[in-house]
GROMACS .gro file of C-alpha atoms in nm:
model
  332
    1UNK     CA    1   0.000   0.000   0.000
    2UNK     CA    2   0.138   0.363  -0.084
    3UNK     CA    3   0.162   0.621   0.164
    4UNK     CA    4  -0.003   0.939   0.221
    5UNK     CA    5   0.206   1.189   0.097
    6UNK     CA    6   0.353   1.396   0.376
    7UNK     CA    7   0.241   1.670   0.485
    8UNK     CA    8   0.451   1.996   0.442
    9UNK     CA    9   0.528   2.113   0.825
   10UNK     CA   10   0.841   2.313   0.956
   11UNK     CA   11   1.191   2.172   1.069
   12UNK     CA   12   1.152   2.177   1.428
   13UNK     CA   13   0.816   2.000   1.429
   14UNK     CA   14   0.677   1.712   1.456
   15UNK     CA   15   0.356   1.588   1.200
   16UNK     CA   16   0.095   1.405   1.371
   17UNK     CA   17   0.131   1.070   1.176
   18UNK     CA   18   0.529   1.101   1.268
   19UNK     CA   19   0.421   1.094   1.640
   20UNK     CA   20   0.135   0.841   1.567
   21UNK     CA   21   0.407   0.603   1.412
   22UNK     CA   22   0.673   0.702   1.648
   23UNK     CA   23   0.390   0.584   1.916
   24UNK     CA   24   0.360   0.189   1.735
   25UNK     CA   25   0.693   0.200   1.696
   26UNK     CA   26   0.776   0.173   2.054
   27UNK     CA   27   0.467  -0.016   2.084
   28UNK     CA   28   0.598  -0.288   1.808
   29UNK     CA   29   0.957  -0.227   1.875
   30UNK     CA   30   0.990  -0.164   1.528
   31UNK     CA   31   0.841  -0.022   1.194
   32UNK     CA   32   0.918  -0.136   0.822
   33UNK     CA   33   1.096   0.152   0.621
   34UNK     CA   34   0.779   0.144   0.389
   35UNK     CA   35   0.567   0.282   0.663
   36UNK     CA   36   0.840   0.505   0.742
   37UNK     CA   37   0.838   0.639   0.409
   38UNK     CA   38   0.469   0.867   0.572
   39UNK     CA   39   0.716   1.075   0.810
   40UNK     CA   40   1.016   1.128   0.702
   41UNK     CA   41   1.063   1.354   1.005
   42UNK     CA   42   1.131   1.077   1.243
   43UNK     CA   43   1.415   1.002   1.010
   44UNK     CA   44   1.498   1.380   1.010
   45UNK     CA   45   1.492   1.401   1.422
   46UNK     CA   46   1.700   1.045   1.419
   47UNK     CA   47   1.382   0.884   1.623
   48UNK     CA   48   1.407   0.565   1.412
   49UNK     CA   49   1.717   0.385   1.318
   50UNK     CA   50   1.800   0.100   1.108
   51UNK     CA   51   1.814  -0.266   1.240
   52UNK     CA   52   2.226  -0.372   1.169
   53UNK     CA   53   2.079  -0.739   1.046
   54UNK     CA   54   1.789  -0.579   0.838
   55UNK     CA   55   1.842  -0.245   0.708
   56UNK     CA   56   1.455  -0.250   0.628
   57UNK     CA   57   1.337  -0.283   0.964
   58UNK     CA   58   1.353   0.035   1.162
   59UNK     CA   59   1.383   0.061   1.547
   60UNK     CA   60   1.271   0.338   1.783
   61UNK     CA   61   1.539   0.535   1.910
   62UNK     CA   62   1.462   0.683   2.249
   63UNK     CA   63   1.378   1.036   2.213
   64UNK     CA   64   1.598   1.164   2.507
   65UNK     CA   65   1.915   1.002   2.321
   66UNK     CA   66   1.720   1.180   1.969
   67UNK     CA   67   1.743   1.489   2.148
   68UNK     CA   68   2.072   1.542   2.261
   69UNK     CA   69   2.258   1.448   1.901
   70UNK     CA   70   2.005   1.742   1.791
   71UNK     CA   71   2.112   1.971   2.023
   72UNK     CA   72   2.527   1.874   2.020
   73UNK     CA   73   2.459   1.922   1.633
   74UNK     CA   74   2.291   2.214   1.687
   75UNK     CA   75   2.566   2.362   1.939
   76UNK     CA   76   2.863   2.276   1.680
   77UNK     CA   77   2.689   2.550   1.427
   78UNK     CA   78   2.685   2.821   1.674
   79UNK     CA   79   3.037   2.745   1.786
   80UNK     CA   80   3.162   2.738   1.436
   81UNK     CA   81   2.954   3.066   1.364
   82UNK     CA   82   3.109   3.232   1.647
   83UNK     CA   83   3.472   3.092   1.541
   84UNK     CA   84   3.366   3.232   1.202
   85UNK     CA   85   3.292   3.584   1.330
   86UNK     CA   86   3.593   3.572   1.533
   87UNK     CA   87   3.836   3.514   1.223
   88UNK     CA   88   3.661   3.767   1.034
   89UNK     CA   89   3.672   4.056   1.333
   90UNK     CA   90   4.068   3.953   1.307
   91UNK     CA   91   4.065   4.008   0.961
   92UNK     CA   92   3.889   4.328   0.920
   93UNK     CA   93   4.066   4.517   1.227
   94UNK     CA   94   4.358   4.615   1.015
   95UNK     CA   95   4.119   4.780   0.814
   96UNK     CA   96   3.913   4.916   1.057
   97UNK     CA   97   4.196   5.085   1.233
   98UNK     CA   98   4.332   5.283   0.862
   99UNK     CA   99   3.962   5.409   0.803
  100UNK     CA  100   3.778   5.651   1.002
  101UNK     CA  101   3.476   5.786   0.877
  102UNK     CA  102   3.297   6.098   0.955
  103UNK     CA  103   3.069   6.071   1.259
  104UNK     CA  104   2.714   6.066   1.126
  105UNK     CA  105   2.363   6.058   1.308
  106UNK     CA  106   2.363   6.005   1.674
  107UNK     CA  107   2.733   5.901   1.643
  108UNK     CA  108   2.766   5.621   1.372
  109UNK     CA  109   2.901   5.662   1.072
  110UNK     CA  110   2.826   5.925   0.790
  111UNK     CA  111   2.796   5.719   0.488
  112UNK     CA  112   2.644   5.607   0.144
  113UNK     CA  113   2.582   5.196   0.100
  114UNK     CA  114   2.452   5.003  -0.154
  115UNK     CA  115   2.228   4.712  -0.100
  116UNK     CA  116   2.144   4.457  -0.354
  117UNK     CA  117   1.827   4.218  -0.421
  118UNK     CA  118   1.491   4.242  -0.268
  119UNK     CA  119   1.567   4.045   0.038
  120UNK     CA  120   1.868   4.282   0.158
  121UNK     CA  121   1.692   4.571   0.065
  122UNK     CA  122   1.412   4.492   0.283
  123UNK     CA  123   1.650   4.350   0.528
  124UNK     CA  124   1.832   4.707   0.549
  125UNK     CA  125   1.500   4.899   0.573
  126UNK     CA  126   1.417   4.688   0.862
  127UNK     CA  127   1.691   4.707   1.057
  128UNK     CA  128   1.683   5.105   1.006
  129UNK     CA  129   1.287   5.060   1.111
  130UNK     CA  130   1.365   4.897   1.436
  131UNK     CA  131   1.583   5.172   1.560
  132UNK     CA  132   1.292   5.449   1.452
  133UNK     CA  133   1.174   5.670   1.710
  134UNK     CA  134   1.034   5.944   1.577
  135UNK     CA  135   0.919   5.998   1.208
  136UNK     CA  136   0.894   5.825   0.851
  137UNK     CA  137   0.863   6.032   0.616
  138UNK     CA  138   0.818   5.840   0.241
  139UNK     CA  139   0.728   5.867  -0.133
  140UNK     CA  140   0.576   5.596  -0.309
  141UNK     CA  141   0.558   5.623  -0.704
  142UNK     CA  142   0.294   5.434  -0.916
  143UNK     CA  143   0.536   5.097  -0.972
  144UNK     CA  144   0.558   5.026  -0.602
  145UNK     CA  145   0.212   4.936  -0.548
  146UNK     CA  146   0.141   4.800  -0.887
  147UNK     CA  147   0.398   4.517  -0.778
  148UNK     CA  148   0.359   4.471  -0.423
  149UNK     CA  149   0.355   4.128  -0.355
  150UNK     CA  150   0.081   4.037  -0.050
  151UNK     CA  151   0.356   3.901   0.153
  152UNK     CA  152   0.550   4.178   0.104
  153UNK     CA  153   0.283   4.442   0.182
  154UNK     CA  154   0.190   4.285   0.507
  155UNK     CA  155   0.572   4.281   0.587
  156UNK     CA  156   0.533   4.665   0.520
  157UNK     CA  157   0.220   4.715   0.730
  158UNK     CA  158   0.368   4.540   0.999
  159UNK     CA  159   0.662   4.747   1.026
  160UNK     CA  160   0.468   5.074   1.012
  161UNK     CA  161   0.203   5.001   1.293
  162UNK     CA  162   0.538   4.856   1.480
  163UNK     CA  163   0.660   5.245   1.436
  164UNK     CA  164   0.352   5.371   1.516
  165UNK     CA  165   0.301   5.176   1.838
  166UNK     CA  166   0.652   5.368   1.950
  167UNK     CA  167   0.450   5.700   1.920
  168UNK     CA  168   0.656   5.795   1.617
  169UNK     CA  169   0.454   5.928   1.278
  170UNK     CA  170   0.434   5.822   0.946
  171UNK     CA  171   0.389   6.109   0.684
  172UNK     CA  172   0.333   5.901   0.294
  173UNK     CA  173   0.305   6.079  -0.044
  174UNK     CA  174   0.144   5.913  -0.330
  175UNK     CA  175   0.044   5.989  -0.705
  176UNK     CA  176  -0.347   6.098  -0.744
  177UNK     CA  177  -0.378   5.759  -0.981
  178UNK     CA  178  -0.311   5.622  -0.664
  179UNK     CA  179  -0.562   5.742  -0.440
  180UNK     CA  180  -0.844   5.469  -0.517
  181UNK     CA  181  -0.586   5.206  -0.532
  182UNK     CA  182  -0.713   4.871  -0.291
  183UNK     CA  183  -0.379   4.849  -0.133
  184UNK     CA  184  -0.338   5.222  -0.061
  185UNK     CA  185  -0.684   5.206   0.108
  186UNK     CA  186  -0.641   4.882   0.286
  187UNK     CA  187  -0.343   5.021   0.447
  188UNK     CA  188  -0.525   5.325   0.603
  189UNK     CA  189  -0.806   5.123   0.664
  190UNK     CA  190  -0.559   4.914   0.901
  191UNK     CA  191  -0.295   5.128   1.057
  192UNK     CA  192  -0.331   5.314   1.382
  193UNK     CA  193  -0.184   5.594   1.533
  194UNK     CA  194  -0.007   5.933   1.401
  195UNK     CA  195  -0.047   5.873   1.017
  196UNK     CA  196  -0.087   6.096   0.740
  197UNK     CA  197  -0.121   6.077   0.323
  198UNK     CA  198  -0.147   6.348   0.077
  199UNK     CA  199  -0.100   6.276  -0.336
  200UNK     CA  200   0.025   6.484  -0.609
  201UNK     CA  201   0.043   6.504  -0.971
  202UNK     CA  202   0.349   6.385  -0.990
  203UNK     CA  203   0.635   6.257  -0.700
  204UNK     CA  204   0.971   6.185  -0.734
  205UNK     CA  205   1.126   5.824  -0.756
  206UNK     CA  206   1.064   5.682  -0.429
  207UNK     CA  207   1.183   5.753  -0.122
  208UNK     CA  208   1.214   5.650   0.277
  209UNK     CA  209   1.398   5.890   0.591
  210UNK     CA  210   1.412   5.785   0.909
  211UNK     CA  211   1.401   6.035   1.223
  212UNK     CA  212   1.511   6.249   0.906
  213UNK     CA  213   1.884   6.106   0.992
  214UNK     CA  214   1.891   5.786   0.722
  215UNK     CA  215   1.773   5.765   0.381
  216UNK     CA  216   1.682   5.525   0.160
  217UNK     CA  217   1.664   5.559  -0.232
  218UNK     CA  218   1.612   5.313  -0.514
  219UNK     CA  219   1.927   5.307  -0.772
  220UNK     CA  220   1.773   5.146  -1.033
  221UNK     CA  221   1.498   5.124  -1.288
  222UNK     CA  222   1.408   4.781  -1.149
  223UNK     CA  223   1.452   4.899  -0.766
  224UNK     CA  224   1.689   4.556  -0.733
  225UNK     CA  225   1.985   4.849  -0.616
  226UNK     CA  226   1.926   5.063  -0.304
  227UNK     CA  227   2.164   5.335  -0.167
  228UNK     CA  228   2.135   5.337   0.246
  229UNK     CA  229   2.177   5.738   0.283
  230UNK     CA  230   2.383   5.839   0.638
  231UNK     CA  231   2.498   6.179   0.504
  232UNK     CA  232   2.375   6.472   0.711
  233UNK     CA  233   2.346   6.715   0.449
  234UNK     CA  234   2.202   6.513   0.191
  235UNK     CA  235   1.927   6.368   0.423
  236UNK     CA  236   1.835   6.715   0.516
  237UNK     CA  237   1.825   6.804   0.144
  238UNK     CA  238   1.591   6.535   0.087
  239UNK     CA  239   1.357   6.601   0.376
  240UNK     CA  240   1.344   6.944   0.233
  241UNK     CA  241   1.238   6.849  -0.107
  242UNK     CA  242   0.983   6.600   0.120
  243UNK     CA  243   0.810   6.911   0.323
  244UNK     CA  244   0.820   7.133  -0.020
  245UNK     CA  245   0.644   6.869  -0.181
  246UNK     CA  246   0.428   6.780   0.164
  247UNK     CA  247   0.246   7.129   0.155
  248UNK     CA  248   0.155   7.109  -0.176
  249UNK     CA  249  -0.014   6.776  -0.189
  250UNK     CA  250  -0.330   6.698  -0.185
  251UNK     CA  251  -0.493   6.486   0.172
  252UNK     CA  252  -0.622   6.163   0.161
  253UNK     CA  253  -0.595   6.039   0.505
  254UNK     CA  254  -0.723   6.108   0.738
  255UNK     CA  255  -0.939   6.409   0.546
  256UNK     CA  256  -0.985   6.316   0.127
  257UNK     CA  257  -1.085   6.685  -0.084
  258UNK     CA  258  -1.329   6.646  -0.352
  259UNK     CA  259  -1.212   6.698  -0.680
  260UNK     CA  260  -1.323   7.057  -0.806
  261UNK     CA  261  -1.419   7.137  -1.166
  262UNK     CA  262  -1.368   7.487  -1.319
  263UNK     CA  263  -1.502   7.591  -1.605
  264UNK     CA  264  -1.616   7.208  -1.694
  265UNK     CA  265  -1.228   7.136  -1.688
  266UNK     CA  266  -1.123   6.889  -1.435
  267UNK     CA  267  -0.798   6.929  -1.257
  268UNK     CA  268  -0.692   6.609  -1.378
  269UNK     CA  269  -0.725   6.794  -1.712
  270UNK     CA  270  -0.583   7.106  -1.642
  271UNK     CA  271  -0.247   6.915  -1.534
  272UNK     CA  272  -0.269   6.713  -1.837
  273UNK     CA  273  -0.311   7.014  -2.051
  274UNK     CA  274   0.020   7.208  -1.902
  275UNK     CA  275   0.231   6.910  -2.024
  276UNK     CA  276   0.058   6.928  -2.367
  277UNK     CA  277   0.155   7.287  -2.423
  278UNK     CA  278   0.507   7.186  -2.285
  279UNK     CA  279   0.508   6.937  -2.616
  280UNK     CA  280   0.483   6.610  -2.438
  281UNK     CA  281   0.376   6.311  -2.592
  282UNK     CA  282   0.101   6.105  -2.526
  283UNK     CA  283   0.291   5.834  -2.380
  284UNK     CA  284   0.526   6.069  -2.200
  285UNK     CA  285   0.234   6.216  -2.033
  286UNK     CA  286   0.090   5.879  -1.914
  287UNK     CA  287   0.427   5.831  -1.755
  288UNK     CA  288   0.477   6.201  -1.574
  289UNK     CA  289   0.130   6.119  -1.464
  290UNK     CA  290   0.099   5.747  -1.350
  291UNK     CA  291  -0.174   5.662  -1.540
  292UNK     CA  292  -0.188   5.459  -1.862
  293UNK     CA  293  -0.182   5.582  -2.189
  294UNK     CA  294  -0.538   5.486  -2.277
  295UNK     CA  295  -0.649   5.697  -1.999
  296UNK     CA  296  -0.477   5.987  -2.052
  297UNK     CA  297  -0.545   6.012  -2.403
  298UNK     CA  298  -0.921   5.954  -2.313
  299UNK     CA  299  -0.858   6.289  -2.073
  300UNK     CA  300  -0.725   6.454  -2.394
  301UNK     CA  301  -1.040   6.352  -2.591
  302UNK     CA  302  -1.290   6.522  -2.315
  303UNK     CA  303  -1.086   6.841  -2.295
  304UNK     CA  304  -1.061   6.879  -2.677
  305UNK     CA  305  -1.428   6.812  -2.649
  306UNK     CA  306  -1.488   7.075  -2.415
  307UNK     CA  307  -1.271   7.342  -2.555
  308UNK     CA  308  -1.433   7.269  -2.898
  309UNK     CA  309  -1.063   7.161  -3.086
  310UNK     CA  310  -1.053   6.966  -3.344
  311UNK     CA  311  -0.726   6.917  -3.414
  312UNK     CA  312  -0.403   6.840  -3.160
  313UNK     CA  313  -0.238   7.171  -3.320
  314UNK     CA  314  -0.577   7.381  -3.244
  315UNK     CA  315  -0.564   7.233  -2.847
  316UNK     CA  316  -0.306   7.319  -2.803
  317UNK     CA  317  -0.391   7.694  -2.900
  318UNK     CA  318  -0.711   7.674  -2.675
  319UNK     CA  319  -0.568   7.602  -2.389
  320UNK     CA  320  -0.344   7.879  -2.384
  321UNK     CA  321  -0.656   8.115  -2.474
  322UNK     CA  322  -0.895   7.990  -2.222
  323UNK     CA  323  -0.673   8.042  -1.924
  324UNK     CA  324  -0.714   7.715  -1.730
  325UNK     CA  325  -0.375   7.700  -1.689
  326UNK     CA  326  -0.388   8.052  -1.489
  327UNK     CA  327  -0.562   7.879  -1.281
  328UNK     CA  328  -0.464   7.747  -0.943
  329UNK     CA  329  -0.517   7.389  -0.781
  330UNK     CA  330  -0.407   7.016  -0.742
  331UNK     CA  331  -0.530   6.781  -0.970
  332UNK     CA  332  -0.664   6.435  -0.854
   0.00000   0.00000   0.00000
């Protein structure tokens, strides 16, 4: 008879049929390696061991004994880790002792790192988290949230109600695409404490600063490449470009603004027209704006239609005589 396949469990546990066959084991004195073949665990924890006459008869092995080979096993990595670190401490202090850098924020180091991959990224920008007292202040473009895995979204909600709970504040800037977005709303649906959003036309590539003292900015297209920012005067640059941009944004949490029209022109429309008189493209639009291009040349079509143009040459003429662009505002 074939087994049930095994169920998928973690390393340090135990399934119930490997404690049910553990449990006849000790009753029988012994299992056949077929049955065996249902919990491979008991293999993995060294609770059954081969017979030396018959290799396919298995034996209990008693769980105490199990145990301690485990944990000797287990106390031979962490030595050898610690021998490890030791060798490399010797290593490095040569180094260490030729290269001073400039005292940074609250002491450490003033510097500019770059992390690689995903994992390290995220890695870094929890660590940084962790330490967090007082403020995050961050920009999130379009492709952040169009690619946010679940898994890594709750990672990212966790570690902002974490900062929160400390009584520090979270201050977020957005795109207006993004304002209706499900994972934009589900995070201010879930977070609690001293958080604010705003959105603008258009943001900057995105960005994170801690307690305005580290900084954290993507150095690629792909956002693979990260540079960890510890330079005084270059944080404080960026959090000045972050309040500049702050009071001209838009709210969305905790107070959203109805969109205004003027003049039957949206100001979705009026921001769309200023980059048409600037020459942009359709597609080049889109982009500035986070939408897609179907949208935005969808936008184009109702403003044409309600400045009467008929022609891209004659909108463009239009716009500059009706004076929507005089106008002042935030588009959403």
């Amino acid at each position: 008879m074939t087994p049930a396949p095994h169920p998928e469990h973690g390393m340090e546990e135990l399934c119930p049929a490997g404690s049910e066959l553990y449990a006849q084991a000790l009753r029988a004195g012994h299992v056949t390696d077929t049955q065996a073949g249902s919990a491979p665990c008991l293999l993995r924890f060294g609770l059954l061991q081969p017979n030396v006459d018959d290799p396919g008869r298995l034996e209990p092995v008693a769980a105490a004994v199990a145990l301690h080979e485990l944990l000797r096993g287990s106390a031979e990595r962490v030595a050898d880790e610690r021998r490890r670190e030791a060798r490399l401490t010797e290593t490095f202090a040569p180094l260490l002792r030729t290269q001073e850098p400039p005292a940074g924020p609250a002491g450490g180091p003033a510097t500019i790192r770059m992390h690689s991959g995903l994992e390290r990224i995220n890695q870094a920008i929890s660590q940084v988290m962790a330490d967090a007292r007082e403020e995050l202040l961050a920009i999130h473009s379009h492709p952040t949230h169009t690619r946010t895995s679940p898994s890594l979204f709750a990672l990212a909600l966790d570690r902002d109600q974490a900062l929160l709970d400390r009584g520090a504040r979270i201050r977020t800037l957005y795109q207006h695409t993004l304002r209706h977005a499900p994972t934009v709303q589900a995070r201010y649906e879930r977070l609690r404490g001293d958080v604010e959003a705003r959105t603008l036309n258009e943001v900057t590539e995105r960005l994170l600063v801690f307690d305005r003292a580290v900084a954290f900015l993507p150095a690629n297209k792909d956002r693979t490449l990260a540079l960890e920012i510890r330079l005084p005067a270059l944080v404080d640059y960026l959090v000045t470009v972050f309040d500049r941009l702050w009071h001209l944004a838009t709210p969305l949490h905790p107070r959203a603004v109805r969109q205004p029209s003027l003049d039957g022109v949206t100001l979705r429309q009026r921001a769309i027209a200023a980059l048409l008189v600037e020459g942009h493209t359709d597609t080049a639009i889109a982009d500035r704006l986070g939408m897609n291009v179907r949208t935005a040349r969808l936008h184009i079509a109702k403003l044409a239609a309600t400045l009467g143009s008929e022609s891209r040459a004659q909108l463009g003429y239009l716009i500059g005589e009706s004076g929507i662009l005089k106008q002042t505002g935030t588009a959403h």
